[in-house]
Amino acid sequence: GNSVTQMEGPVTLSEEAFLTINCTYTATGYPSLFWYVQYPGEGLQLLLKATKADDKGSNKGFEATYRKETTSFHLEKGSVQVSDSAVYFCALSELTQGGSEKLVFGKGTKLTVNP
Amino acid sequence: GAVVSQHPSWVICKSGTSVKIECRSLDFQATTMFWYRQFPKQSLMLMATSNEGSKATYEQGVEKDKFLINHASLTLSTLTVTSAHPEDSSFYICSASRQGYTDTQYFGPGTRLTVL
């Protein structure tokens, strides 16, 4: 079945450092790819998504490019802030028999940014 | 907009009792709701998908008689853990898709269940 593998954390960075969180996937077909973020005490929020090869999703300074040739969707940010401290989940979508989109998640990567 | 709430946020119960968790979409109609389970340091595992007014579709390995899901309205789904045991202790998360927008899910904050 489809699966998502993301780098294990935790990741600790200083403010203004460059961030990369690796994510690779295994899938049949061409799924949509997502990054979700979970801030402490809150539910998961969609950070960005890409629906086809070579698409770049971006939001709040974060970017990720759908790379079909390397089956990857790495998350990057040029200069992290303390407020970016959270758990980040990579995910892909697959269609269920009933026609709804089902998400398959990676294990999550905890990011801590120190001032 | 697109806020999903869960109640309770945490619950402790005795082994053998049943626990009901509610998931509500507060400002939109949700044709589809999803229930996930998250173990410590592991990813969210989809348990079941429910569409309003129809039976839930359970993932392989999830006991439908143990985890009862009801999606009675476009804003409410419930998960009942029946005859709970310590191994059912976990973090349960729901999400909802807006009517007509099946490609984005909005997540609730989760419910921590501890079975003694």
CSV table of C-alpha atoms in Angstrom, one decimal:
chain,number,residue,atom,x,y,z
A,1,GLY,CA,0.0,0.0,0.0
A,2,ASN,CA,0.9,3.7,-0.1
A,3,SER,CA,3.2,5.0,2.5
A,4,VAL,CA,5.1,8.1,3.7
A,5,THR,CA,8.5,8.2,5.3
A,6,GLN,CA,9.8,11.4,6.9
A,7,MET,CA,12.9,12.2,8.8
A,8,GLU,CA,12.8,11.4,12.4
A,9,GLY,CA,13.2,14.2,14.9
A,10,PRO,CA,13.4,16.0,17.0
A,11,VAL,CA,15.0,18.8,15.1
A,12,THR,CA,16.4,21.7,17.1
A,13,LEU,CA,17.4,24.9,15.3
A,14,SER,CA,18.4,28.5,16.2
A,15,GLU,CA,16.2,31.3,15.0
A,16,GLU,CA,16.9,32.3,11.4
A,17,ALA,CA,18.4,29.0,10.5
A,18,PHE,CA,17.6,27.1,7.3
A,19,LEU,CA,15.1,24.2,7.7
A,20,THR,CA,14.7,21.0,5.7
A,21,ILE,CA,12.5,18.2,6.7
A,22,ASN,CA,12.8,15.3,4.3
A,23,CYS,CA,9.7,13.3,3.1
A,24,THR,CA,9.6,10.5,0.6
A,25,TYR,CA,6.6,8.5,-0.5
A,26,THR,CA,5.6,5.2,-2.1
A,27,ALA,CA,2.4,5.3,-4.1
A,28,THR,CA,0.6,3.8,-7.0
A,29,GLY,CA,-0.6,6.5,-9.3
A,30,TYR,CA,-0.2,10.2,-8.7
A,31,PRO,CA,-1.4,11.2,-5.3
A,32,SER,CA,-1.7,14.7,-3.9
A,33,LEU,CA,1.0,15.6,-1.3
A,34,PHE,CA,0.6,17.6,1.8
A,35,TRP,CA,2.4,19.1,4.8
A,36,TYR,CA,0.4,19.5,7.9
A,37,VAL,CA,1.5,21.3,11.1
A,38,GLN,CA,0.4,20.8,14.6
A,39,TYR,CA,1.1,23.5,17.1
A,40,PRO,CA,1.1,22.6,20.8
A,41,GLY,CA,-2.4,22.0,22.1
A,42,GLU,CA,-4.0,22.4,18.7
A,43,GLY,CA,-5.3,20.2,15.8
A,44,LEU,CA,-3.4,19.6,12.6
A,45,GLN,CA,-3.6,22.4,10.1
A,46,LEU,CA,-2.9,22.2,6.4
A,47,LEU,CA,0.4,24.1,5.7
A,48,LEU,CA,0.7,23.5,2.0
A,49,LYS,CA,-0.1,21.0,-0.7
A,50,ALA,CA,0.8,20.0,-4.3
A,51,THR,CA,-1.4,18.1,-6.6
A,52,LYS,CA,0.9,17.1,-9.4
A,53,ALA,CA,4.5,16.6,-10.4
A,54,ASP,CA,6.7,19.7,-10.3
A,55,ASP,CA,4.1,21.7,-8.4
A,56,LYS,CA,5.5,23.8,-5.6
A,57,GLY,CA,3.3,24.4,-2.6
A,58,SER,CA,4.1,27.4,-0.4
A,59,ASN,CA,2.7,29.1,2.7
A,60,LYS,CA,4.1,31.2,5.5
A,61,GLY,CA,7.6,31.1,4.1
A,62,PHE,CA,7.6,27.3,3.8
A,63,GLU,CA,7.9,25.5,0.4
A,64,ALA,CA,7.8,22.0,-0.9
A,65,THR,CA,8.1,20.7,-4.5
A,66,TYR,CA,6.5,17.5,-5.7
A,67,ARG,CA,9.3,15.5,-7.2
A,68,LYS,CA,8.1,12.5,-9.1
A,69,GLU,CA,11.5,11.3,-10.1
A,70,THR,CA,12.7,11.0,-6.6
A,71,THR,CA,9.3,10.5,-5.0
A,72,SER,CA,10.0,13.3,-2.6
A,73,PHE,CA,8.2,16.3,-1.1
A,74,HIS,CA,10.8,17.9,1.2
A,75,LEU,CA,9.7,20.8,3.4
A,76,GLU,CA,12.0,23.9,3.4
A,77,LYS,CA,12.1,27.3,5.0
A,78,GLY,CA,14.9,29.8,4.6
A,79,SER,CA,14.7,31.4,8.1
A,80,VAL,CA,12.8,29.8,10.9
A,81,GLN,CA,11.2,31.6,13.8
A,82,VAL,CA,10.5,30.6,17.3
A,83,SER,CA,6.8,30.5,16.4
A,84,ASP,CA,7.5,27.7,13.9
A,85,SER,CA,8.1,25.3,16.7
A,86,ALA,CA,5.6,22.5,16.1
A,87,VAL,CA,5.2,19.0,14.8
A,88,TYR,CA,5.2,18.7,11.0
A,89,PHE,CA,3.5,15.8,9.2
A,90,CYS,CA,4.0,14.8,5.6
A,91,ALA,CA,1.0,13.1,4.0
A,92,LEU,CA,-0.4,11.8,0.7
A,93,SER,CA,-3.9,11.3,-0.4
A,94,GLU,CA,-5.5,8.2,-2.0
A,95,LEU,CA,-9.0,7.6,-3.2
A,96,THR,CA,-11.1,5.2,-1.2
A,97,GLN,CA,-13.6,2.9,-2.8
A,98,GLY,CA,-16.3,5.2,-1.6
A,99,GLY,CA,-14.8,8.1,-3.6
A,100,SER,CA,-13.5,10.2,-0.6
A,101,GLU,CA,-9.9,11.2,-0.2
A,102,LYS,CA,-8.0,9.3,2.5
A,103,LEU,CA,-4.8,10.7,4.0
A,104,VAL,CA,-1.7,8.5,4.7
A,105,PHE,CA,0.6,10.2,7.2
A,106,GLY,CA,4.3,10.1,8.0
A,107,LYS,CA,5.3,9.8,11.7
A,108,GLY,CA,5.8,13.5,12.2
A,109,THR,CA,8.9,15.6,12.9
A,110,LYS,CA,9.0,17.8,16.0
A,111,LEU,CA,10.8,21.1,15.4
A,112,THR,CA,12.0,23.3,18.2
A,113,VAL,CA,13.4,26.7,17.3
A,114,ASN,CA,15.4,28.5,20.0
A,115,PRO,CA,15.8,32.3,20.2
B,1,GLY,CA,-13.6,29.4,9.3
B,2,ALA,CA,-13.4,25.6,9.0
B,3,VAL,CA,-13.2,24.9,12.7
B,4,VAL,CA,-13.5,21.4,14.1
B,5,SER,CA,-14.0,20.7,17.8
B,6,GLN,CA,-13.8,17.6,19.8
B,7,HIS,CA,-15.3,16.8,23.1
B,8,PRO,CA,-14.0,15.8,25.6
B,9,SER,CA,-10.4,16.8,25.2
B,10,TRP,CA,-9.4,14.1,27.6
B,11,VAL,CA,-11.1,11.3,29.4
B,12,ILE,CA,-10.1,8.6,31.9
B,13,CYS,CA,-12.4,5.6,32.3
B,14,LYS,CA,-12.4,2.2,33.9
B,15,SER,CA,-11.8,-1.0,32.0
B,16,GLY,CA,-15.0,-2.4,30.6
B,17,THR,CA,-16.9,0.9,30.3
B,18,SER,CA,-17.8,2.7,27.1
B,19,VAL,CA,-16.7,6.1,26.1
B,20,LYS,CA,-18.2,8.5,23.5
B,21,ILE,CA,-16.2,11.1,21.7
B,22,GLU,CA,-17.9,13.9,19.8
B,23,CYS,CA,-16.6,15.6,16.7
B,24,ARG,CA,-18.3,18.8,15.4
B,25,SER,CA,-17.7,21.0,12.5
B,26,LEU,CA,-18.6,24.4,13.9
B,27,ASP,CA,-18.9,26.7,10.9
B,28,PHE,CA,-19.3,24.4,7.9
B,29,GLN,CA,-21.2,21.3,6.7
B,30,ALA,CA,-19.1,18.2,6.6
B,31,THR,CA,-20.2,15.5,4.2
B,32,THR,CA,-17.3,13.3,5.3
B,33,MET,CA,-15.7,12.9,8.6
B,34,PHE,CA,-12.6,10.8,9.4
B,35,TRP,CA,-11.4,9.2,12.7
B,36,TYR,CA,-7.8,8.6,13.4
B,37,ARG,CA,-5.8,7.1,16.1
B,38,GLN,CA,-2.3,8.3,17.1
B,39,PHE,CA,0.1,6.3,19.2
B,40,PRO,CA,3.1,8.1,20.9
B,41,LYS,CA,5.8,9.0,18.3
B,42,GLN,CA,3.8,7.4,15.5
B,43,SER,CA,1.8,8.7,12.7
B,44,LEU,CA,-1.9,9.1,12.6
B,45,MET,CA,-3.6,5.9,11.5
B,46,LEU,CA,-7.0,6.2,9.8
B,47,MET,CA,-9.6,4.1,11.6
B,48,ALA,CA,-12.7,4.8,9.6
B,49,THR,CA,-14.4,7.2,7.1
B,50,SER,CA,-18.0,8.2,7.7
B,51,ASN,CA,-20.4,9.9,5.4
B,52,GLU,CA,-23.5,11.6,6.7
B,53,GLY,CA,-26.4,9.3,6.8
B,54,SER,CA,-24.6,6.2,5.9
B,55,LYS,CA,-22.6,3.5,7.6
B,56,ALA,CA,-18.9,4.1,8.3
B,57,THR,CA,-16.2,2.4,6.2
B,58,TYR,CA,-13.6,0.9,8.5
B,59,GLU,CA,-10.0,0.3,7.7
B,60,GLN,CA,-8.6,-3.2,7.7
B,61,GLY,CA,-7.9,-4.4,11.2
B,62,VAL,CA,-10.2,-2.0,13.0
B,63,GLU,CA,-13.0,-3.7,14.9
B,64,LYS,CA,-16.3,-2.1,13.9
B,65,ASP,CA,-18.1,-3.6,16.9
B,66,LYS,CA,-15.6,-2.0,19.3
B,67,PHE,CA,-15.3,1.4,17.6
B,68,LEU,CA,-18.9,2.5,16.8
B,69,ILE,CA,-19.1,5.5,14.6
B,70,ASN,CA,-22.2,7.5,14.0
B,71,HIS,CA,-22.5,10.5,11.6
B,72,ALA,CA,-26.1,11.6,12.2
B,73,SER,CA,-25.8,15.1,10.8
B,74,LEU,CA,-23.6,17.3,8.6
B,75,THR,CA,-22.0,18.8,11.7
B,76,LEU,CA,-21.6,15.9,14.1
B,77,SER,CA,-19.9,12.5,14.2
B,78,THR,CA,-19.4,10.4,17.3
B,79,LEU,CA,-16.9,7.6,18.1
B,80,THR,CA,-17.9,5.2,20.9
B,81,VAL,CA,-15.2,3.0,22.3
B,82,THR,CA,-17.2,0.0,23.7
B,83,SER,CA,-16.0,-2.1,26.6
B,84,ALA,CA,-12.7,-0.2,26.7
B,85,HIS,CA,-9.5,-1.9,27.7
B,86,PRO,CA,-6.1,-0.4,28.6
B,87,GLU,CA,-4.8,-1.2,25.1
B,88,ASP,CA,-7.4,1.2,23.7
B,89,SER,CA,-5.7,4.1,25.5
B,90,SER,CA,-4.6,6.5,22.8
B,91,PHE,CA,-5.1,9.9,21.2
B,92,TYR,CA,-8.1,10.0,18.9
B,93,ILE,CA,-8.4,12.7,16.3
B,94,CYS,CA,-11.2,13.5,13.9
B,95,SER,CA,-11.2,15.5,10.7
B,96,ALA,CA,-13.9,16.7,8.4
B,97,SER,CA,-14.1,17.6,4.7
B,98,ARG,CA,-16.3,20.4,3.6
B,99,GLN,CA,-19.3,19.7,1.4
B,100,GLY,CA,-17.9,19.7,-2.1
B,101,TYR,CA,-14.3,20.0,-1.1
B,102,THR,CA,-13.1,16.5,-0.5
B,103,ASP,CA,-9.4,17.2,-1.0
B,104,THR,CA,-8.9,19.2,2.2
B,105,GLN,CA,-9.5,17.9,5.7
B,106,TYR,CA,-9.9,20.1,8.8
B,107,PHE,CA,-8.7,18.5,12.0
B,108,GLY,CA,-10.0,18.6,15.5
B,109,PRO,CA,-7.6,19.0,18.5
B,110,GLY,CA,-7.9,15.4,19.5
B,111,THR,CA,-9.1,13.5,22.6
B,112,ARG,CA,-6.7,11.7,24.9
B,113,LEU,CA,-8.3,8.4,26.2
B,114,THR,CA,-6.8,6.7,29.2
B,115,VAL,CA,-8.3,3.3,30.2
B,116,LEU,CA,-7.4,2.2,33.7
